[in-house]
Structure formats: structure tokens, C-alpha cells
mmCIF file of N, CA, C and O in Angstrom:
data_model
loop_
_atom_site.group_PDB
_atom_site.id
_atom_site.type_symbol
_atom_site.label_atom_id
_atom_site.label_comp_id
_atom_site.label_asym_id
_atom_site.label_seq_id
_atom_site.Cartn_x
_atom_site.Cartn_y
_atom_site.Cartn_z
ATOM 1 N N ASP A 9 23.436 -3.037 -5.606
ATOM 2 C CA ASP A 9 22.667 -3.495 -6.469
ATOM 3 C C ASP A 9 22.119 -2.241 -6.520
ATOM 4 O O ASP A 9 21.658 -1.430 -6.106
ATOM 5 N N ALA A 10 21.575 -2.227 -8.419
ATOM 6 C CA ALA A 10 21.470 -1.118 -9.512
ATOM 7 C C ALA A 10 20.030 -1.407 -9.045
ATOM 8 O O ALA A 10 19.193 -0.025 -8.766
ATOM 9 N N ASN A 11 19.258 -1.894 -8.678
ATOM 10 C CA ASN A 11 17.846 -1.868 -8.008
ATOM 11 C C ASN A 11 17.491 -1.069 -6.713
ATOM 12 O O ASN A 11 16.481 -0.869 -7.133
ATOM 13 N N ALA A 12 18.020 -1.808 -5.621
ATOM 14 C CA ALA A 12 18.146 -1.117 -4.399
ATOM 15 C C ALA A 12 18.687 0.067 -4.386
ATOM 16 O O ALA A 12 17.624 1.425 -3.925
ATOM 17 N N GLU A 13 19.558 0.458 -5.381
ATOM 18 C CA GLU A 13 20.054 1.761 -5.517
ATOM 19 C C GLU A 13 18.881 3.009 -6.186
ATOM 20 O O GLU A 13 18.271 3.929 -5.700
ATOM 21 N N LEU A 14 17.932 2.536 -7.495
ATOM 22 C CA LEU A 14 16.800 3.049 -7.638
ATOM 23 C C LEU A 14 15.336 3.114 -6.791
ATOM 24 O O LEU A 14 15.055 4.349 -6.775
ATOM 25 N N GLN A 15 15.526 1.777 -6.319
ATOM 26 C CA GLN A 15 14.194 2.514 -5.621
ATOM 27 C C GLN A 15 14.894 3.177 -4.199
ATOM 28 O O GLN A 15 13.646 3.944 -3.747
ATOM 29 N N PHE A 16 15.676 3.343 -3.708
ATOM 30 C CA PHE A 16 16.100 4.303 -2.623
ATOM 31 C C PHE A 16 15.797 5.621 -3.194
ATOM 32 O O PHE A 16 14.969 6.628 -2.385
ATOM 33 N N ALA A 17 16.795 5.725 -4.596
ATOM 34 C CA ALA A 17 16.259 7.045 -5.359
ATOM 35 C C ALA A 17 15.045 8.156 -5.487
ATOM 36 O O ALA A 17 14.270 8.590 -5.009
ATOM 37 N N LEU A 18 13.900 6.917 -5.603
ATOM 38 C CA LEU A 18 12.786 6.934 -5.729
ATOM 39 C C LEU A 18 11.826 7.538 -4.735
ATOM 40 O O LEU A 18 10.890 8.044 -4.638
ATOM 41 N N ILE A 19 12.057 6.581 -3.841
ATOM 42 C CA ILE A 19 10.900 6.776 -2.694
ATOM 43 C C ILE A 19 11.896 8.273 -1.815
ATOM 44 O O ILE A 19 11.158 8.546 -1.343
ATOM 45 N N LYS A 20 13.176 8.561 -1.600
ATOM 46 C CA LYS A 20 13.598 9.553 -0.966
ATOM 47 C C LYS A 20 13.043 10.489 -1.638
ATOM 48 O O LYS A 20 12.648 12.175 -0.905
ATOM 49 N N LYS A 21 12.468 10.495 -2.733
ATOM 50 C CA LYS A 21 11.962 12.196 -3.674
ATOM 51 C C LYS A 21 10.892 12.678 -2.881
ATOM 52 O O LYS A 21 10.439 13.934 -2.138
ATOM 53 N N GLY A 22 9.806 11.182 -2.081
ATOM 54 C CA GLY A 22 8.630 11.640 -1.069
ATOM 55 C C GLY A 22 7.579 12.497 -1.721
ATOM 56 O O GLY A 22 7.320 12.210 -3.173
ATOM 57 N N PRO A 23 6.820 12.215 -0.947
ATOM 58 C CA PRO A 23 5.335 12.156 -1.548
ATOM 59 C C PRO A 23 4.915 13.585 -2.187
ATOM 60 O O PRO A 23 4.148 13.742 -3.772
ATOM 61 N N GLU A 24 5.237 14.316 -1.740
ATOM 62 C CA GLU A 24 5.232 15.995 -2.269
ATOM 63 C C GLU A 24 5.589 15.741 -3.292
ATOM 64 O O GLU A 24 4.574 16.328 -4.813
ATOM 65 N N PHE A 25 6.257 15.341 -4.144
ATOM 66 C CA PHE A 25 7.154 15.292 -5.585
ATOM 67 C C PHE A 25 6.713 14.161 -6.263
ATOM 68 O O PHE A 25 6.267 15.280 -7.424
ATOM 69 N N TRP A 26 6.119 13.488 -5.604
ATOM 70 C CA TRP A 26 5.281 12.688 -6.846
ATOM 71 C C TRP A 26 3.719 13.198 -7.059
ATOM 72 O O TRP A 26 3.204 12.786 -7.897
ATOM 73 N N ALA A 27 3.259 13.575 -6.459
ATOM 74 C CA ALA A 27 2.152 14.384 -6.507
ATOM 75 C C ALA A 27 2.763 15.645 -7.489
ATOM 76 O O ALA A 27 1.258 15.747 -7.916
ATOM 77 N N ALA A 28 3.265 16.312 -7.764
ATOM 78 C CA ALA A 28 3.758 16.671 -8.482
ATOM 79 C C ALA A 28 4.173 16.164 -10.396
ATOM 80 O O ALA A 28 3.011 17.045 -10.711
ATOM 81 N N VAL A 29 4.352 15.241 -9.876
ATOM 82 C CA VAL A 29 4.206 14.393 -11.144
ATOM 83 C C VAL A 29 2.806 14.385 -11.525
ATOM 84 O O VAL A 29 2.879 14.160 -12.492
ATOM 85 N N LEU A 30 2.590 13.715 -10.344
ATOM 86 C CA LEU A 30 0.760 12.992 -10.946
ATOM 87 C C LEU A 30 -0.021 14.489 -11.681
ATOM 88 O O LEU A 30 -0.616 14.195 -12.397
ATOM 89 N N GLY A 31 0.248 15.402 -11.097
ATOM 90 C CA GLY A 31 -0.197 16.673 -11.676
ATOM 91 C C GLY A 31 -0.247 17.276 -12.451
ATOM 92 O O GLY A 31 -0.828 17.494 -14.081
ATOM 93 N N TYR A 32 1.002 17.341 -13.153
ATOM 94 C CA TYR A 32 1.916 18.215 -14.508
ATOM 95 C C TYR A 32 1.695 16.753 -16.003
ATOM 96 O O TYR A 32 1.383 16.999 -16.662
ATOM 97 N N CYS A 33 1.667 15.579 -14.789
ATOM 98 C CA CYS A 33 1.163 14.623 -16.385
ATOM 99 C C CYS A 33 -0.246 14.574 -16.437
ATOM 100 O O CYS A 33 -0.401 14.496 -17.940
ATOM 101 N N SER A 34 -0.835 14.557 -15.521
ATOM 102 C CA SER A 34 -2.546 14.460 -16.054
ATOM 103 C C SER A 34 -2.728 16.134 -16.747
ATOM 104 O O SER A 34 -3.631 15.536 -17.665
ATOM 105 N N GLN A 35 -2.240 17.041 -16.408
ATOM 106 C CA GLN A 35 -2.362 17.957 -17.121
ATOM 107 C C GLN A 35 -2.261 17.958 -18.735
ATOM 108 O O GLN A 35 -2.640 18.669 -19.247
ATOM 109 N N ASN A 36 -1.346 16.836 -18.709
ATOM 110 C CA ASN A 36 -0.723 17.384 -20.154
ATOM 111 C C ASN A 36 -0.819 15.693 -20.736
ATOM 112 O O ASN A 36 -0.344 15.538 -21.650
ATOM 113 N N ASN A 37 -1.179 15.324 -20.102
ATOM 114 C CA ASN A 37 -2.048 14.260 -20.952
ATOM 115 C C ASN A 37 -1.222 12.883 -21.359
ATOM 116 O O ASN A 37 -1.164 12.506 -22.764
ATOM 117 N N LEU A 38 -0.043 12.644 -20.444
ATOM 118 C CA LEU A 38 1.159 12.015 -20.606
ATOM 119 C C LEU A 38 1.028 10.586 -20.303
ATOM 120 O O LEU A 38 1.994 10.260 -20.367
ATOM 121 N N VAL A 39 -0.122 10.350 -19.157
ATOM 122 C CA VAL A 39 -0.514 9.320 -18.494
ATOM 123 C C VAL A 39 -1.651 8.310 -18.960
ATOM 124 O O VAL A 39 -2.705 8.718 -19.748
ATOM 125 N N THR A 40 -1.221 6.547 -19.291
ATOM 126 C CA THR A 40 -2.495 5.942 -19.402
ATOM 127 C C THR A 40 -3.633 6.131 -18.117
ATOM 128 O O THR A 40 -2.709 6.138 -16.882
ATOM 129 N N SER A 41 -4.308 5.477 -17.904
ATOM 130 C CA SER A 41 -4.997 5.380 -16.777
ATOM 131 C C SER A 41 -4.398 4.124 -15.466
ATOM 132 O O SER A 41 -4.015 4.231 -14.475
ATOM 133 N N ALA A 42 -3.278 3.253 -16.143
ATOM 134 C CA ALA A 42 -2.407 2.144 -15.541
ATOM 135 C C ALA A 42 -1.290 2.747 -14.787
ATOM 136 O O ALA A 42 -0.987 2.967 -13.466
ATOM 137 N N ASP A 43 -0.968 4.244 -15.726
ATOM 138 C CA ASP A 43 0.486 4.584 -15.203
ATOM 139 C C ASP A 43 0.054 5.425 -14.156
ATOM 140 O O ASP A 43 0.860 6.099 -13.047
ATOM 141 N N TRP A 44 -1.238 6.522 -14.724
ATOM 142 C CA TRP A 44 -1.552 7.306 -13.574
ATOM 143 C C TRP A 44 -1.985 6.533 -11.697
ATOM 144 O O TRP A 44 -1.641 7.554 -10.726
ATOM 145 N N GLN A 45 -2.525 5.233 -12.447
ATOM 146 C CA GLN A 45 -2.195 4.456 -10.539
ATOM 147 C C GLN A 45 -1.123 4.556 -10.435
ATOM 148 O O GLN A 45 -1.087 4.404 -8.820
ATOM 149 N N LEU A 46 -0.188 4.245 -11.182
ATOM 150 C CA LEU A 46 1.273 3.827 -10.434
ATOM 151 C C LEU A 46 1.443 5.378 -9.595
ATOM 152 O O LEU A 46 2.585 4.821 -8.721
ATOM 153 N N LEU A 47 1.653 6.176 -10.562
ATOM 154 C CA LEU A 47 2.144 7.668 -9.778
ATOM 155 C C LEU A 47 1.132 7.767 -9.005
ATOM 156 O O LEU A 47 1.844 8.587 -7.569
ATOM 157 N N SER A 48 -0.120 7.473 -8.833
ATOM 158 C CA SER A 48 -0.829 7.882 -7.526
ATOM 159 C C SER A 48 -0.272 6.857 -6.145
ATOM 160 O O SER A 48 -0.368 7.501 -5.360
ATOM 161 N N ARG A 49 0.029 5.761 -6.669
ATOM 162 C CA ARG A 49 0.681 4.873 -5.746
ATOM 163 C C ARG A 49 2.348 5.695 -4.607
ATOM 164 O O ARG A 49 2.519 5.489 -3.809
ATOM 165 N N ALA A 50 3.136 6.091 -5.928
ATOM 166 C CA ALA A 50 3.949 6.777 -6.112
ATOM 167 C C ALA A 50 3.689 7.815 -4.696
ATOM 168 O O ALA A 50 4.942 7.823 -4.340
ATOM 169 N N THR A 51 2.321 7.870 -4.805
ATOM 170 C CA THR A 51 2.818 9.200 -3.751
ATOM 171 C C THR A 51 2.697 8.244 -2.483
ATOM 172 O O THR A 51 2.676 9.607 -1.132
ATOM 173 N N ARG A 52 2.612 7.742 -2.014
ATOM 174 C CA ARG A 52 2.738 6.613 -0.916
ATOM 175 C C ARG A 52 3.489 5.908 -0.391
ATOM 176 O O ARG A 52 3.672 5.021 0.163
ATOM 177 N N LEU A 53 4.408 5.856 -1.272
ATOM 178 C CA LEU A 53 5.959 5.028 -1.341
ATOM 179 C C LEU A 53 6.817 5.037 0.004
ATOM 180 O O LEU A 53 6.847 3.970 0.228
ATOM 181 N N SER A 54 6.568 6.114 0.739
ATOM 182 C CA SER A 54 7.270 6.145 1.667
ATOM 183 C C SER A 54 6.288 5.471 2.833
ATOM 184 O O SER A 54 7.016 4.441 3.747
ATOM 185 N N GLN A 55 5.486 5.257 3.017
ATOM 186 C CA GLN A 55 4.128 4.575 3.879
ATOM 187 C C GLN A 55 3.948 2.698 3.159
ATOM 188 O O GLN A 55 3.812 1.783 3.861
ATOM 189 N N LYS A 56 4.288 3.037 2.061
ATOM 190 C CA LYS A 56 3.994 1.390 1.510
ATOM 191 C C LYS A 56 4.520 1.127 -0.072
ATOM 192 O O LYS A 56 3.954 1.341 -0.788
ATOM 193 N N PRO A 57 5.339 0.694 0.375
ATOM 194 C CA PRO A 57 6.365 0.266 -1.361
ATOM 195 C C PRO A 57 6.186 -0.410 -2.104
ATOM 196 O O PRO A 57 4.988 -0.909 -1.692
ATOM 197 N N PHE A 58 6.085 -0.361 -3.384
ATOM 198 C CA PHE A 58 5.872 -1.163 -4.812
ATOM 199 C C PHE A 58 6.693 -2.400 -3.924
ATOM 200 O O PHE A 58 7.525 -2.792 -3.396
ATOM 201 N N ASP A 59 5.882 -3.500 -4.611
ATOM 202 C CA ASP A 59 6.050 -4.393 -4.712
ATOM 203 C C ASP A 59 7.424 -5.279 -5.019
ATOM 204 O O ASP A 59 7.968 -6.632 -5.294
ATOM 205 N N SER A 60 7.055 -4.945 -6.410
ATOM 206 C CA SER A 60 8.485 -5.195 -7.476
ATOM 207 C C SER A 60 9.890 -4.614 -8.063
ATOM 208 O O SER A 60 8.777 -2.905 -7.978
ATOM 209 N N ASP A 61 10.490 -5.025 -8.596
ATOM 210 C CA ASP A 61 11.449 -3.989 -9.161
ATOM 211 C C ASP A 61 10.963 -3.103 -10.314
ATOM 212 O O ASP A 61 11.287 -2.272 -10.533
ATOM 213 N N LYS A 62 9.562 -3.935 -11.115
ATOM 214 C CA LYS A 62 9.733 -3.724 -12.296
ATOM 215 C C LYS A 62 8.712 -1.942 -12.011
ATOM 216 O O LYS A 62 8.727 -1.445 -12.956
ATOM 217 N N GLU A 63 7.617 -2.584 -11.087
ATOM 218 C CA GLU A 63 6.581 -0.989 -10.540
ATOM 219 C C GLU A 63 7.784 0.201 -10.685
ATOM 220 O O GLU A 63 7.954 1.267 -10.743
ATOM 221 N N TYR A 64 8.792 0.207 -9.755
ATOM 222 C CA TYR A 64 10.075 0.810 -9.650
ATOM 223 C C TYR A 64 10.412 1.383 -11.416
ATOM 224 O O TYR A 64 10.687 2.509 -11.416
ATOM 225 N N GLN A 65 11.270 0.429 -11.799
ATOM 226 C CA GLN A 65 11.647 0.745 -13.391
ATOM 227 C C GLN A 65 10.632 1.527 -14.215
ATOM 228 O O GLN A 65 10.980 2.398 -14.463
ATOM 229 N N LYS A 66 9.114 1.458 -14.187
ATOM 230 C CA LYS A 66 8.173 1.992 -15.226
ATOM 231 C C LYS A 66 7.700 3.276 -14.553
ATOM 232 O O LYS A 66 7.559 4.613 -14.954
ATOM 233 N N LEU A 67 7.918 3.176 -13.165
ATOM 234 C CA LEU A 67 8.331 4.842 -12.511
ATOM 235 C C LEU A 67 9.161 5.635 -12.799
ATOM 236 O O LEU A 67 8.584 7.029 -12.769
ATOM 237 N N ALA A 68 10.397 5.034 -12.518
ATOM 238 C CA ALA A 68 11.411 5.932 -13.427
ATOM 239 C C ALA A 68 11.492 6.049 -14.829
ATOM 240 O O ALA A 68 11.778 7.032 -15.307
ATOM 241 N N LYS A 69 11.026 5.273 -15.579
ATOM 242 C CA LYS A 69 10.516 6.308 -17.110
ATOM 243 C C LYS A 69 9.445 7.117 -16.701
ATOM 244 O O LYS A 69 9.114 7.444 -18.000
ATOM 245 N N LEU A 70 8.386 6.609 -16.423
ATOM 246 C CA LEU A 70 7.244 7.956 -16.182
ATOM 247 C C LEU A 70 7.703 9.268 -16.178
ATOM 248 O O LEU A 70 7.545 10.312 -16.532
ATOM 249 N N LEU A 71 8.670 9.520 -14.860
ATOM 250 C CA LEU A 71 9.076 10.840 -14.789
ATOM 251 C C LEU A 71 10.187 10.883 -15.772
ATOM 252 O O LEU A 71 10.313 12.309 -15.972
ATOM 253 N N GLU A 72 10.443 10.466 -16.275
ATOM 254 C CA GLU A 72 11.809 10.761 -17.544
ATOM 255 C C GLU A 72 11.063 11.273 -18.320
ATOM 256 O O GLU A 72 11.209 11.787 -19.546
ATOM 257 N N ARG A 73 9.946 10.611 -18.746
ATOM 258 C CA ARG A 73 8.652 10.765 -20.365
ATOM 259 C C ARG A 73 8.167 12.229 -19.637
ATOM 260 O O ARG A 73 8.456 13.103 -20.055
ATOM 261 N N ALA A 74 8.054 12.663 -17.926
ATOM 262 C CA ALA A 74 8.027 14.099 -17.881
ATOM 263 C C ALA A 74 8.534 14.889 -17.876
ATOM 264 O O ALA A 74 8.338 16.117 -18.376
ATOM 265 N N SER A 75 9.910 14.755 -17.346
ATOM 266 C CA SER A 75 10.577 15.719 -17.590
ATOM 267 C C SER A 75 11.235 16.115 -19.007
ATOM 268 O O SER A 75 11.752 16.984 -19.425
ATOM 269 N N LYS A 76 11.087 15.084 -20.096
ATOM 270 C CA LYS A 76 11.491 15.313 -22.057
ATOM 271 C C LYS A 76 9.792 16.028 -22.201
ATOM 272 O O LYS A 76 10.165 16.787 -22.991
ATOM 273 N N HIS A 77 9.067 16.319 -21.259
ATOM 274 C CA HIS A 77 8.298 16.631 -21.492
ATOM 275 C C HIS A 77 7.992 18.053 -21.381
ATOM 276 O O HIS A 77 6.292 18.518 -21.208
ATOM 277 N N GLY A 78 8.953 18.540 -20.555
ATOM 278 C CA GLY A 78 9.033 19.826 -19.467
ATOM 279 C C GLY A 78 8.806 19.909 -18.283
ATOM 280 O O GLY A 78 8.676 21.302 -17.486
ATOM 281 N N PHE A 79 8.436 18.778 -17.786
ATOM 282 C CA PHE A 79 8.175 18.633 -16.107
ATOM 283 C C PHE A 79 9.998 19.701 -15.405
ATOM 284 O O PHE A 79 10.702 18.627 -15.632
ATOM 285 N N THR A 80 9.402 19.837 -14.655
ATOM 286 C CA THR A 80 10.896 20.509 -13.528
ATOM 287 C C THR A 80 10.327 20.417 -12.416
ATOM 288 O O THR A 80 9.247 21.059 -12.031
ATOM 289 N N VAL A 81 10.974 20.163 -11.058
ATOM 290 C CA VAL A 81 10.550 20.810 -9.533
ATOM 291 C C VAL A 81 10.926 21.931 -9.529
ATOM 292 O O VAL A 81 11.814 22.843 -9.895
#
């Protein structure tokens, strides 16, 4: 199932990775307040997974946006 694979891949990145994405996006004005909240929640994905596939898909889009604007690990 593609949704399950996406969820696993995003969770596997870990809290430090999502904290770095959050910081980068915040510093470069790439997110709305709702995006910021989602990224903030992503730092706790391993303890508290998202409730819906839609949230994981939005998180993947935020990561793609950050990458297009120069985010690298």
C-alpha cells in the first residue's frame, strides 16, 4: 500500500530531521502557520503518528517544497 509506505518513510526520518526541516522552512518563510504546526507535530511522529493519510501527504509536499528551495540534510 503506497500510503503505508509513505507513512513509514516519513516516520523513519526521525525527530531531528523534522526539526531541521521546520527550522529551515521557518527561517526561509516557506510555511504558513498551519504548515508550521504540521511540521512541529512531525518532530513527534515516532511517538504520536498522524491520524490521516492526508496529513502525511501534506507533510511530504512540505518536504518537497523545502528541498526545491535548497533544504539538504
